[in-house]
Amino acid sequence: MKKYRVGLVGIGAVGTEMIKILRQRKFPASEIRIMARSERDEEVAGETFRVVETTPEAFDGLDVVFFAGTEGSAGASKQFAAEAIKRGCVVIDNGSDFRMEADVPLVIPEINGAALDGHKGLIANPNCSTTITLMGLAPLHRAVPIRRFTAVTFQSVSGTGRAAIEELDQQARAWAAGEFIENSVYPRQIVFNVLPQIGGPKADMPGYTSEEAKMLFESRKILDAPGLRASATCVRVPVFYAHSIALNLEFTAPMPPAKAREILAASPGIRVMDDLAGGVFPTPLDAQEADDILVGRVRTDPSVENGLALWVVGDNIRKGAAQNAVQIAEAMIARKLI
Ligand SMILES: NC(=O)c1ccc[n+]([C@@H]2O[C@H](COP(=O)([O-])OP(=O)(O)OC[C@H]3O[C@@H](n4cnc5c(N)ncnc54)[C@H](OP(=O)(O)O)[C@@H]3O)[C@@H](O)[C@H]2O)c1
């Protein structure tokens, strides 16, 4: 079996999980070269890795590189993705810098793996809430097209990265000790609070945040449904891992709950946990470290014709980021693209 020389830029919340997933899924890697802003040793799951500084030359000889650095002009992808492609690497980027570019496939392998075929060296991994939402929505949409949806997200702090995980932990300890609660990552206290703002204000969508806009535009691109209508409210909650999403879907024809459960149960990467009377429904603690997206509370939404409500939960660091990125690489191998 062919082995691949793998690069990883960034060893924060997503990068660390990426290494674990490459090992767990036995990705055929002959090398894992880790880059970040500074050189050092890092231990991940009992293995010590040498981390080198990210430079153009550090990409030489690599076949596929996962980018899990920060976003924006000072971020790793903006600075180094083009350089890596020039040096012959296929880049799989976790950030949002290139997701909406026309020649960049935005891929969830279970949904639109075929979009990989036209790649030009850079593939984007969707936003975590978008991936978790679409894993629950796409199989139903394939059976009966969805006209519109609304989503309210309950997003864990790990979605912000390592510093935010530490902030929730420190605030919980300070609260328990009766000490002053400090905040620096979030604009307000996150422990015992919920913050209805993820990302900054979106100038061309007044009243919405960038995270909420991603849910709409990335969904349209992944589903190849330019006319799809959607509205999201994205909320940060004091949970360490896994995002939960309350979804209301409006179909173009009836989608009875029993049929929806049957479709979802037969879809790869989804586990249905739905027995309200028996107290069976997914929570973030059920989804943490799980590969599957969990779906429950499937019921008719009587507020619209052909309406369905459901509750979808997934590990944002795994299927919402690192796992999906590794699955993209696996799909590229299967399609003989790398
Ligand atoms: N967390 C999630 O749920 C999630 C989900 C989907 C997508 N994402 C995206 O995945 C990416 C990584 O997120 P994260 O949560 O893992 O962040 P994080 O915990 O803050 O870690 C960021 C890592 O990137 C490195 N880095 C930052 N800027 C760099 C640069 N210019 N050059 C090289 N390395 C650089 C940092 O290096 P040092 O260690 O040397 O400082 C650090 O290792 C982001 O684009 C994020 O938006 C995250």
Tab-separated table of C-alpha atoms in Angstrom, residues 155 195-217 232-235:
chain	number	residue	atom	x	y	z
A	155	GLN	CA	-21.447	25.424	20.646
A	195	LEU	CA	-23.169	34.021	24.759
A	196	PRO	CA	-25.295	34.623	21.644
A	197	GLN	CA	-22.378	35.815	19.563
A	198	ILE	CA	-19.892	33.650	17.658
A	199	GLY	CA	-17.712	35.555	15.204
A	200	GLY	CA	-17.964	39.232	14.466
A	201	PRO	CA	-20.830	41.188	12.901
A	202	LYS	CA	-21.323	40.370	9.213
A	203	ALA	CA	-21.388	43.695	7.380
A	204	ASP	CA	-23.396	42.444	4.400
A	205	MET	CA	-25.941	40.557	6.590
A	206	PRO	CA	-27.043	43.134	9.155
A	207	GLY	CA	-27.733	41.637	12.579
A	208	TYR	CA	-25.969	38.337	11.826
A	209	THR	CA	-22.532	37.098	12.871
A	210	SER	CA	-19.899	35.585	10.594
A	211	GLU	CA	-20.559	32.114	12.093
A	212	GLU	CA	-24.265	32.402	11.276
A	213	ALA	CA	-23.478	33.498	7.714
A	214	LYS	CA	-21.167	30.470	7.292
A	215	MET	CA	-24.078	28.147	8.117
A	216	LEU	CA	-26.090	29.594	5.234
A	217	PHE	CA	-23.452	30.026	2.533
A	232	ALA	CA	-29.082	30.527	12.173
A	233	THR	CA	-28.503	31.781	15.718
A	234	CYS	CA	-25.116	30.609	16.975
A	235	VAL	CA	-24.633	30.458	20.726
